[in-house]
Amino acid sequence: MEDMVETTHPWGRVTEKGTVEVRIGDDWHAVGSYPDGTPEEAMAIFERKFADLESQVKLAEDRHKAGAPAKDIQKSVTALRKSLETPGAVGDLESLKSRVETLAEALGELAAQQNKEREKAVAVAVEEREKIVSEIEKLADGDLSQVRWKETTAAVDALFESWKTQQQEGPKLPKATADALWKRFRNARHTLDRARRAHFQARDKVVKEAKGAKRELIERAQALAEKGAAGIPAYRDLLEAWKKAPRANRAVEDQLWSQFKAAGDVLYQAKTAEAAAEDEANKENGEQKAALIEEFSDILTLTDHRQALERIRLFHERSRKIGPVPRAQVKVLDGKVAAFDKHVKKLEADHWDKSNPEKQARSESFLSQIDQDIERLQEKKSAADAAGNTQEAERIQAELDTKLAWRNVLTDA
C-alpha cells in the first residue's frame, strides 16, 4: 500500500505518489492524481471540482424553487447523477448525492403541477385562438358584396397579428388542434382575399367605364362652346346623361367633373355676356316703362270702373310698344303693373256685385218679405198697446226694430 501523506481535510487525502483520494463512508476512493505538484495543489484541484459540482446542484435547486421547467431541471439532475457515479472530486459526495436525489424526487411533484398549469394554459390558448378564428370566419361569412374593405382589411391584419402573438408567446398547442385552427383561419382569410380582389377588379372596371363615358361627355360639352348661350339646352341634356353615368373613384370623379363644369361655364358665361348686352340695349326701354307707370299712377285713385278700364287699356297698349326692359327692373316694374291690374279688377268685381240681376232679385224678394213682417208686427203692437199689455208690446217693438234695421241695410245697398 502506498504511504499516505498526513492531511487535516475531512474528506480527502493525497498519497506520496500524488494520488488524490476521497472518503465515502468508511472507504477511500481514488479520484485522480497530480504527481508534479504539491499535495496542497493536488487537493485544491479536486476541491475546486467538488465546488463546481456543488454549485451545479445549488443552481438546480434554485431553479426548482423558482419554478423552472421540470424537464429542463431533470436534464441537469441526470447529468449530475452521472457525474457523481464515479468519484472525481474531493468533498462530501454523499451529501451532494443525497441533495440530488431529494431534488429528483421533488421534480415529480413540480412536473405534475407544471403539467396542470400547462394544460390550463393550453386550454386558454385554444380558447383565444378559437376566438380569433371565429371573428375572421364571421367576416368571411357575411355579405361580401357590402363589405367596407378598408376597415375589413385592417381587421383581418389585426387578427393575423394576434394569431402570431399567440403562436410566439403562448404555450405550444397539440399539433392536431393547432393545425385544425390554422386551417380554418387560413381558409377564412383566403375567402376574404378573393372577395377583396374581385371587388377591386370590378371597381377598376367600373372606373374605366366611367372614365370612358364621361370623357366622351366632356368632349361633347366642349364642342358646344362655339354655339355660346344657344348650346345651354344641349349641355343640360349632357348633364342629365352625366348623372346617370357610372361613377369613378373620388379623385378621378372630381377631376372629370372639373373639366365638364368648365365646358358648361363657357356657355353660361356667354349667356351672361349676352344678357348684359341685352340689358344695356334695353336700358332706354326701362326708363320709358318707368315713366309710363308714373304717368298712369292715377289708376290707383280711380273709383269708377269704366274710367279705370279705359285707363288700364290705354296703359297696356302703350306699354306693349315699349318692348323688353333690363332684367334688374323686371320684378319692380311688373309689381307696379300688377297693382294697377288688381285695383281695376276689384272695381269691376264691386260693380258686378251691385248690378248682378240675380243678387238684386234675391234682395228685392227679401225686402218684400221684411216689409210684410214689419206690417204684421206693427198690427200686433197696436193690438198689444190697445189691450194695455206693456210687456208684450215691448217684445214686439224689439223684433220690429230688428226688421227695420235689416230694411235700412237692404235699401242702402
CSV table of C-alpha atoms in Angstrom, one decimal:
chain,number,residue,atom,x,y,z
A,1,MET,CA,0.0,0.0,0.0
A,2,GLU,CA,1.1,3.4,-0.8
A,3,ASP,CA,2.3,5.5,2.1
A,4,MET,CA,-0.3,8.2,3.0
A,5,VAL,CA,0.5,11.9,3.5
A,6,GLU,CA,-0.8,13.4,6.6
A,7,THR,CA,-3.8,15.7,6.0
A,8,THR,CA,-6.4,17.5,8.1
A,9,HIS,CA,-9.0,17.5,5.3
A,10,PRO,CA,-12.2,15.7,6.5
A,11,TRP,CA,-13.0,14.2,3.0
A,12,GLY,CA,-9.7,13.8,1.2
A,13,ARG,CA,-6.0,12.8,1.3
A,14,VAL,CA,-3.0,12.6,-1.1
A,15,THR,CA,-0.6,9.7,-1.3
A,16,GLU,CA,3.2,10.1,-1.6
A,17,LYS,CA,2.9,9.4,-5.3
A,18,GLY,CA,0.4,12.2,-5.7
A,19,THR,CA,-2.8,10.2,-5.9
A,20,VAL,CA,-5.8,12.0,-4.5
A,21,GLU,CA,-8.4,10.1,-2.6
A,22,VAL,CA,-11.9,10.9,-1.3
A,23,ARG,CA,-13.6,9.4,1.7
A,24,ILE,CA,-17.1,8.0,1.1
A,25,GLY,CA,-18.4,6.5,4.3
A,26,ASP,CA,-15.5,4.5,5.8
A,27,ASP,CA,-13.8,3.8,2.5
A,28,TRP,CA,-11.3,5.8,0.5
A,29,HIS,CA,-11.6,6.1,-3.3
A,30,ALA,CA,-9.1,7.4,-5.7
A,31,VAL,CA,-10.3,10.4,-7.7
A,32,GLY,CA,-7.2,11.3,-9.6
A,33,SER,CA,-3.6,12.3,-9.3
A,34,TYR,CA,-1.3,15.3,-9.6
A,35,PRO,CA,2.3,13.9,-9.3
A,36,ASP,CA,4.0,17.1,-10.5
A,37,GLY,CA,2.6,19.3,-7.8
A,38,THR,CA,2.5,19.5,-4.0
A,39,PRO,CA,-0.2,17.7,-2.1
A,40,GLU,CA,-1.9,21.0,-1.3
A,41,GLU,CA,-2.0,21.8,-5.0
A,42,ALA,CA,-3.3,18.4,-5.9
A,43,MET,CA,-6.0,18.6,-3.2
A,44,ALA,CA,-7.0,22.1,-4.3
A,45,ILE,CA,-7.7,20.9,-7.8
A,46,PHE,CA,-10.2,18.3,-6.7
A,47,GLU,CA,-11.7,20.6,-4.1
A,48,ARG,CA,-12.5,23.0,-6.9
A,49,LYS,CA,-14.1,20.2,-8.9
A,50,PHE,CA,-16.3,19.4,-5.9
A,51,ALA,CA,-17.2,23.1,-5.6
A,52,ASP,CA,-18.1,23.1,-9.2
A,53,LEU,CA,-20.4,20.1,-8.7
A,54,GLU,CA,-21.9,21.7,-5.6
A,55,SER,CA,-22.6,24.9,-7.5
A,56,GLN,CA,-24.4,22.9,-10.2
A,57,VAL,CA,-26.5,21.2,-7.6
A,58,LYS,CA,-27.3,24.6,-6.0
A,59,LEU,CA,-28.2,26.0,-9.3
A,60,ALA,CA,-30.6,23.1,-10.0
A,61,GLU,CA,-32.2,23.5,-6.5
A,62,ASP,CA,-32.6,27.3,-7.1
A,63,ARG,CA,-34.2,26.6,-10.5
A,64,HIS,CA,-36.6,24.2,-8.8
A,65,LYS,CA,-37.5,26.8,-6.2
A,66,ALA,CA,-38.0,29.4,-9.0
A,67,GLY,CA,-40.4,27.0,-10.8
A,68,ALA,CA,-38.3,26.5,-13.9
A,69,PRO,CA,-39.5,23.8,-16.3
A,70,ALA,CA,-39.1,20.4,-14.6
A,71,LYS,CA,-37.9,18.7,-17.7
A,72,ASP,CA,-35.0,21.1,-18.0
A,73,ILE,CA,-34.0,20.6,-14.4
A,74,GLN,CA,-34.3,16.9,-14.9
A,75,LYS,CA,-31.6,17.1,-17.6
A,76,SER,CA,-29.3,18.7,-15.1
A,77,VAL,CA,-30.2,16.1,-12.4
A,78,THR,CA,-29.4,13.3,-14.9
A,79,ALA,CA,-26.1,14.8,-15.7
A,80,LEU,CA,-25.2,15.3,-12.0
A,81,ARG,CA,-26.1,11.7,-11.2
A,82,LYS,CA,-23.8,10.6,-13.9
A,83,SER,CA,-21.0,12.8,-12.7
A,84,LEU,CA,-21.4,11.5,-9.1
A,85,GLU,CA,-21.5,7.8,-10.1
A,86,THR,CA,-17.7,7.7,-10.2
A,87,PRO,CA,-15.9,9.8,-7.6
A,88,GLY,CA,-14.0,12.6,-9.3
A,89,ALA,CA,-13.8,15.4,-6.6
A,90,VAL,CA,-13.0,15.9,-3.0
A,91,GLY,CA,-15.8,16.8,-0.7
A,92,ASP,CA,-19.0,15.5,0.9
A,93,LEU,CA,-20.1,13.5,-2.1
A,94,GLU,CA,-22.7,11.5,-0.1
A,95,SER,CA,-24.4,14.7,1.0
A,96,LEU,CA,-24.2,16.0,-2.6
A,97,LYS,CA,-25.8,12.8,-3.9
A,98,SER,CA,-28.5,13.0,-1.3
A,99,ARG,CA,-29.4,16.5,-2.3
A,100,VAL,CA,-29.5,15.4,-6.0
A,101,GLU,CA,-31.8,12.5,-5.1
A,102,THR,CA,-34.0,14.8,-3.0
A,103,LEU,CA,-34.2,17.2,-5.9
A,104,ALA,CA,-35.1,14.3,-8.3
A,105,GLU,CA,-38.0,13.3,-6.0
A,106,ALA,CA,-39.3,16.8,-5.8
A,107,LEU,CA,-39.2,17.2,-9.6
A,108,GLY,CA,-42.0,14.7,-9.9
A,109,GLU,CA,-44.4,16.9,-7.9
A,110,LEU,CA,-43.2,20.0,-9.8
A,111,ALA,CA,-43.7,18.3,-13.2
A,112,ALA,CA,-47.2,17.3,-12.2
A,113,GLN,CA,-48.0,20.8,-11.1
A,114,GLN,CA,-46.5,22.3,-14.3
A,115,ASN,CA,-48.4,19.8,-16.4
A,116,LYS,CA,-51.6,21.0,-14.8
A,117,GLU,CA,-50.7,24.6,-15.4
A,118,ARG,CA,-49.6,23.8,-19.0
A,119,GLU,CA,-52.9,22.1,-19.7
A,120,LYS,CA,-54.8,25.0,-18.3
A,121,ALA,CA,-52.6,27.5,-20.3
A,122,VAL,CA,-53.2,25.4,-23.4
A,123,ALA,CA,-56.9,25.4,-22.9
A,124,VAL,CA,-56.9,29.2,-22.5
A,125,ALA,CA,-54.7,29.5,-25.6
A,126,VAL,CA,-57.0,27.2,-27.6
A,127,GLU,CA,-59.9,29.4,-26.5
A,128,GLU,CA,-58.1,32.5,-27.6
A,129,ARG,CA,-57.2,31.0,-31.0
A,130,GLU,CA,-60.8,29.8,-31.4
A,131,LYS,CA,-62.0,33.4,-30.7
A,132,ILE,CA,-59.6,34.8,-33.3
A,133,VAL,CA,-60.8,32.1,-35.8
A,134,SER,CA,-64.5,32.8,-35.1
A,135,GLU,CA,-64.0,36.5,-35.7
A,136,ILE,CA,-62.4,36.1,-39.1
A,137,GLU,CA,-64.9,33.4,-40.0
A,138,LYS,CA,-67.7,35.9,-39.1
A,139,LEU,CA,-66.2,38.4,-41.5
A,140,ALA,CA,-65.8,35.8,-44.2
A,141,ASP,CA,-69.4,34.5,-43.8
A,142,GLY,CA,-71.0,38.0,-44.1
A,143,ASP,CA,-72.4,39.6,-47.2
A,144,LEU,CA,-69.1,40.2,-49.0
A,145,SER,CA,-70.8,42.5,-51.6
A,146,GLN,CA,-71.5,45.0,-48.8
A,147,VAL,CA,-68.0,44.9,-47.1
A,148,ARG,CA,-66.1,48.2,-46.4
A,149,TRP,CA,-62.7,46.8,-47.4
A,150,LYS,CA,-60.5,49.4,-45.8
A,151,GLU,CA,-61.9,48.6,-42.3
A,152,THR,CA,-62.2,44.9,-43.0
A,153,THR,CA,-58.6,44.6,-44.3
A,154,ALA,CA,-57.4,46.4,-41.2
A,155,ALA,CA,-59.4,44.0,-39.0
A,156,VAL,CA,-58.0,40.9,-40.8
A,157,ASP,CA,-54.4,42.2,-40.4
A,158,ALA,CA,-55.1,42.8,-36.7
A,159,LEU,CA,-56.4,39.3,-36.2
A,160,PHE,CA,-53.4,37.8,-38.0
A,161,GLU,CA,-51.1,39.8,-35.7
A,162,SER,CA,-53.0,38.4,-32.7
A,163,TRP,CA,-52.6,34.9,-34.1
A,164,LYS,CA,-48.8,35.4,-34.5
A,165,THR,CA,-48.5,36.8,-31.0
A,166,GLN,CA,-50.4,33.8,-29.6
A,167,GLN,CA,-48.2,31.5,-31.5
A,168,GLN,CA,-45.0,33.1,-30.4
A,169,GLU,CA,-45.7,33.9,-26.8
A,170,GLY,CA,-48.4,31.4,-25.9
A,171,PRO,CA,-48.0,27.7,-25.0
A,172,LYS,CA,-47.5,25.2,-27.7
A,173,LEU,CA,-50.8,23.6,-28.7
A,174,PRO,CA,-51.3,20.0,-29.7
A,175,LYS,CA,-50.4,19.7,-33.3
A,176,ALA,CA,-53.8,18.4,-34.5
A,177,THR,CA,-55.6,21.2,-32.7
A,178,ALA,CA,-53.2,23.9,-33.9
A,179,ASP,CA,-53.3,22.6,-37.5
A,180,ALA,CA,-57.2,22.5,-37.5
A,181,LEU,CA,-57.5,26.0,-36.1
A,182,TRP,CA,-54.9,27.4,-38.6
A,183,LYS,CA,-56.7,25.7,-41.5
A,184,ARG,CA,-59.9,27.4,-40.5
A,185,PHE,CA,-58.1,30.8,-40.1
A,186,ARG,CA,-56.3,30.4,-43.4
A,187,ASN,CA,-59.5,29.4,-45.3
A,188,ALA,CA,-61.4,32.4,-44.0
A,189,ARG,CA,-58.6,34.8,-44.9
A,190,HIS,CA,-58.3,33.3,-48.4
A,191,THR,CA,-62.1,33.8,-48.8
A,192,LEU,CA,-61.8,37.4,-47.8
A,193,ASP,CA,-58.7,38.0,-50.0
A,194,ARG,CA,-60.5,36.5,-53.1
A,195,ALA,CA,-63.6,38.7,-52.4
A,196,ARG,CA,-61.4,41.8,-51.9
A,197,ARG,CA,-59.6,41.2,-55.2
A,198,ALA,CA,-62.8,40.6,-57.0
A,199,HIS,CA,-64.3,43.8,-55.5
A,200,PHE,CA,-61.4,46.0,-56.6
A,201,GLN,CA,-61.2,44.3,-60.1
A,202,ALA,CA,-64.9,45.1,-60.5
A,203,ARG,CA,-64.4,48.6,-59.2
A,204,ASP,CA,-61.5,49.2,-61.6
A,205,LYS,CA,-63.7,48.0,-64.4
A,206,VAL,CA,-66.5,50.5,-63.4
A,207,VAL,CA,-63.9,53.3,-63.0
A,208,LYS,CA,-62.6,52.5,-66.5
A,209,GLU,CA,-66.1,52.5,-68.0
A,210,ALA,CA,-67.0,55.7,-66.1
A,211,LYS,CA,-63.8,57.5,-67.3
A,212,GLY,CA,-64.6,56.5,-70.9
A,213,ALA,CA,-68.2,57.6,-70.7
A,214,LYS,CA,-67.5,60.9,-69.0
A,215,ARG,CA,-64.6,61.8,-71.2
A,216,GLU,CA,-67.0,61.4,-74.1
A,217,LEU,CA,-69.5,63.7,-72.4
A,218,ILE,CA,-66.7,66.2,-71.7
A,219,GLU,CA,-65.7,66.2,-75.4
A,220,ARG,CA,-69.3,66.8,-76.5
A,221,ALA,CA,-69.7,69.6,-73.9
A,222,GLN,CA,-66.5,71.3,-75.1
A,223,ALA,CA,-67.7,71.1,-78.7
A,224,LEU,CA,-70.7,73.3,-77.7
A,225,ALA,CA,-68.5,76.3,-77.0
A,226,GLU,CA,-68.9,77.7,-80.5
A,227,LYS,CA,-72.7,77.9,-80.0
A,228,GLY,CA,-72.4,80.1,-77.0
A,229,ALA,CA,-75.6,80.5,-75.0
A,230,ALA,CA,-77.5,78.6,-77.6
A,231,GLY,CA,-75.6,75.5,-76.5
A,232,ILE,CA,-77.0,75.5,-73.0
A,233,PRO,CA,-80.1,73.3,-73.7
A,234,ALA,CA,-77.8,70.6,-75.2
A,235,TYR,CA,-75.4,71.0,-72.2
A,236,ARG,CA,-78.3,70.4,-69.8
A,237,ASP,CA,-79.1,67.2,-71.7
A,238,LEU,CA,-75.4,66.1,-71.3
A,239,LEU,CA,-75.7,66.9,-67.6
A,240,GLU,CA,-78.6,64.5,-67.2
A,241,ALA,CA,-76.5,61.9,-69.0
A,242,TRP,CA,-73.6,62.6,-66.7
A,243,LYS,CA,-75.8,62.0,-63.6
A,244,LYS,CA,-76.8,58.6,-65.0
A,245,ALA,CA,-73.3,57.5,-66.0
A,246,PRO,CA,-71.3,55.2,-63.7
A,247,ARG,CA,-69.1,56.9,-61.1
A,248,ALA,CA,-65.3,56.6,-60.8
A,249,ASN,CA,-63.4,57.0,-57.6
A,250,ARG,CA,-63.5,60.3,-55.8
A,251,ALA,CA,-60.2,61.7,-57.1
A,252,VAL,CA,-60.9,60.8,-60.7
A,253,GLU,CA,-64.6,61.9,-60.5
A,254,ASP,CA,-63.6,65.3,-59.2
A,255,GLN,CA,-61.1,65.8,-62.0
A,256,LEU,CA,-63.6,64.8,-64.7
A,257,TRP,CA,-66.3,66.9,-63.2
A,258,SER,CA,-64.0,69.9,-63.1
A,259,GLN,CA,-63.5,69.5,-66.9
A,260,PHE,CA,-67.2,69.0,-67.6
A,261,LYS,CA,-68.2,72.0,-65.5
A,262,ALA,CA,-65.6,74.2,-67.2
A,263,ALA,CA,-67.1,73.4,-70.5
A,264,GLY,CA,-70.5,74.5,-69.1
A,265,ASP,CA,-69.1,77.6,-67.6
A,266,VAL,CA,-68.0,78.7,-71.1
A,267,LEU,CA,-71.7,78.6,-72.2
A,268,TYR,CA,-73.1,80.3,-69.2
A,269,GLN,CA,-70.5,83.0,-69.4
A,270,ALA,CA,-71.6,83.6,-73.0
A,271,LYS,CA,-75.2,83.8,-71.8
A,272,THR,CA,-74.2,86.3,-69.1
A,273,ALA,CA,-72.4,88.4,-71.6
A,274,GLU,CA,-75.4,88.3,-74.0
A,275,ALA,CA,-77.7,89.2,-71.2
A,276,ALA,CA,-75.5,92.1,-70.2
A,277,ALA,CA,-75.5,93.3,-73.8
A,278,GLU,CA,-79.3,93.0,-74.0
A,279,ASP,CA,-79.8,94.8,-70.7
A,280,GLU,CA,-77.6,97.7,-72.0
A,281,ALA,CA,-79.6,97.8,-75.2
A,282,ASN,CA,-82.9,97.8,-73.2
A,283,LYS,CA,-81.9,100.5,-70.8
A,284,GLU,CA,-83.9,103.1,-72.6
A,285,ASN,CA,-86.9,100.9,-72.6
A,286,GLY,CA,-86.7,100.6,-68.9
A,287,GLU,CA,-86.6,104.3,-68.4
A,288,GLN,CA,-89.7,104.7,-70.7
A,289,LYS,CA,-91.6,102.0,-68.9
A,290,ALA,CA,-90.9,103.5,-65.5
A,291,ALA,CA,-92.0,106.9,-66.8
A,292,LEU,CA,-95.2,105.4,-68.3
A,293,ILE,CA,-96.0,103.8,-64.9
A,294,GLU,CA,-95.6,107.1,-63.2
A,295,GLU,CA,-97.8,108.8,-65.8
A,296,PHE,CA,-100.6,106.3,-65.2
A,297,SER,CA,-100.2,106.0,-61.4
A,298,ASP,CA,-103.6,107.8,-61.0
A,299,ILE,CA,-105.3,104.5,-61.9
A,300,LEU,CA,-104.9,103.5,-58.2
A,301,THR,CA,-107.1,106.5,-57.2
A,302,LEU,CA,-110.0,105.9,-59.6
A,303,THR,CA,-113.3,104.7,-58.3
A,304,ASP,CA,-115.3,104.5,-61.5
A,305,HIS,CA,-114.8,101.1,-63.1
A,306,ARG,CA,-115.5,102.3,-66.6
A,307,GLN,CA,-112.9,105.1,-66.3
A,308,ALA,CA,-110.4,102.7,-64.8
A,309,LEU,CA,-110.9,100.1,-67.5
A,310,GLU,CA,-110.3,102.6,-70.2
A,311,ARG,CA,-107.2,103.9,-68.4
A,312,ILE,CA,-105.7,100.5,-67.9
A,313,ARG,CA,-106.4,99.5,-71.5
A,314,LEU,CA,-104.6,102.6,-72.7
A,315,PHE,CA,-101.7,101.8,-70.4
A,316,HIS,CA,-101.2,98.3,-71.6
A,317,GLU,CA,-101.4,99.4,-75.2
A,318,ARG,CA,-98.6,102.0,-74.8
A,319,SER,CA,-96.6,99.6,-72.6
A,320,ARG,CA,-96.6,96.9,-75.3
A,321,LYS,CA,-95.0,99.3,-77.7
A,322,ILE,CA,-92.0,99.9,-75.4
A,323,GLY,CA,-90.5,96.4,-75.6
A,324,PRO,CA,-88.3,94.5,-73.1
A,325,VAL,CA,-86.6,96.2,-70.1
A,326,PRO,CA,-83.4,95.3,-68.3
A,327,ARG,CA,-83.7,92.2,-66.2
A,328,ALA,CA,-82.9,94.0,-63.0
A,329,GLN,CA,-86.0,96.2,-63.5
A,330,VAL,CA,-88.5,93.5,-64.4
A,331,LYS,CA,-89.6,92.5,-61.0
A,332,VAL,CA,-90.1,96.0,-59.7
A,333,LEU,CA,-91.9,97.3,-62.8
A,334,ASP,CA,-94.1,94.2,-63.1
A,335,GLY,CA,-95.1,94.6,-59.4
A,336,LYS,CA,-96.4,98.1,-60.0
A,337,VAL,CA,-98.3,97.0,-63.1
A,338,ALA,CA,-99.8,94.1,-61.1
A,339,ALA,CA,-101.1,96.7,-58.6
A,340,PHE,CA,-102.8,98.6,-61.4
A,341,ASP,CA,-104.5,95.4,-62.7
A,342,LYS,CA,-105.5,94.3,-59.2
A,343,HIS,CA,-107.2,97.7,-58.5
A,344,VAL,CA,-109.1,97.7,-61.8
A,345,LYS,CA,-110.3,94.1,-61.3
A,346,LYS,CA,-111.6,95.0,-57.8
A,347,LEU,CA,-113.6,97.9,-59.2
A,348,GLU,CA,-115.1,95.6,-61.8
A,349,ALA,CA,-115.9,93.0,-59.2
A,350,ASP,CA,-117.6,95.6,-56.9
A,351,HIS,CA,-119.6,96.9,-59.8
A,352,TRP,CA,-120.8,93.4,-60.8
A,353,ASP,CA,-121.8,92.6,-57.2
A,354,LYS,CA,-124.0,95.7,-57.2
A,355,SER,CA,-125.5,95.2,-60.6
A,356,ASN,CA,-125.9,91.4,-60.6
A,357,PRO,CA,-129.6,90.8,-61.6
A,358,GLU,CA,-129.8,87.5,-59.6
A,359,LYS,CA,-128.5,89.2,-56.5
A,360,GLN,CA,-130.8,92.1,-56.9
A,361,ALA,CA,-133.8,89.8,-57.3
A,362,ARG,CA,-132.9,88.0,-54.1
A,363,SER,CA,-132.6,91.3,-52.3
A,364,GLU,CA,-135.9,92.6,-53.6
A,365,SER,CA,-137.6,89.3,-52.5
A,366,PHE,CA,-136.1,89.5,-49.1
A,367,LEU,CA,-137.1,93.2,-48.8
A,368,SER,CA,-140.7,92.4,-49.7
A,369,GLN,CA,-140.7,89.7,-47.0
A,370,ILE,CA,-139.3,92.1,-44.5
A,371,ASP,CA,-141.9,94.7,-45.4
A,372,GLN,CA,-144.7,92.1,-44.8
A,373,ASP,CA,-143.1,91.2,-41.4
A,374,ILE,CA,-142.9,94.9,-40.4
A,375,GLU,CA,-146.6,95.4,-41.3
A,376,ARG,CA,-147.6,92.4,-39.3
A,377,LEU,CA,-145.6,93.4,-36.3
A,378,GLN,CA,-147.0,96.9,-36.3
A,379,GLU,CA,-150.5,95.5,-36.2
A,380,LYS,CA,-149.6,93.2,-33.3
A,381,LYS,CA,-148.0,96.0,-31.4
A,382,SER,CA,-151.1,98.2,-31.9
A,383,ALA,CA,-153.3,95.4,-30.5
A,384,ALA,CA,-151.0,94.9,-27.5
A,385,ASP,CA,-151.0,98.7,-26.8
A,386,ALA,CA,-154.8,98.7,-27.1
A,387,ALA,CA,-155.0,95.8,-24.6
A,388,GLY,CA,-152.6,97.5,-22.2
A,389,ASN,CA,-150.2,94.6,-22.5
A,390,THR,CA,-147.0,96.6,-22.0
A,391,GLN,CA,-144.6,93.6,-21.7
A,392,GLU,CA,-145.9,92.1,-25.0
A,393,ALA,CA,-145.8,95.5,-26.7
A,394,GLU,CA,-142.0,95.9,-25.7
A,395,ARG,CA,-141.1,92.4,-27.0
A,396,ILE,CA,-142.9,93.1,-30.4
A,397,GLN,CA,-141.2,96.5,-30.6
A,398,ALA,CA,-137.7,94.9,-30.2
A,399,GLU,CA,-138.5,92.5,-33.0
A,400,LEU,CA,-139.9,95.3,-35.1
A,401,ASP,CA,-136.7,97.4,-34.6
A,402,THR,CA,-134.6,94.4,-35.9
A,403,LYS,CA,-136.7,94.2,-39.0
A,404,LEU,CA,-136.4,97.9,-39.6
A,405,ALA,CA,-132.7,97.8,-39.3
A,406,TRP,CA,-132.5,95.0,-41.9
A,407,ARG,CA,-134.7,97.1,-44.3
A,408,ASN,CA,-132.3,100.0,-43.9
A,409,VAL,CA,-129.3,97.8,-44.8
A,410,LEU,CA,-131.1,96.5,-48.0
A,411,THR,CA,-132.3,99.8,-49.2
A,412,ASP,CA,-128.9,101.5,-48.6
A,413,ALA,CA,-127.2,98.7,-50.7
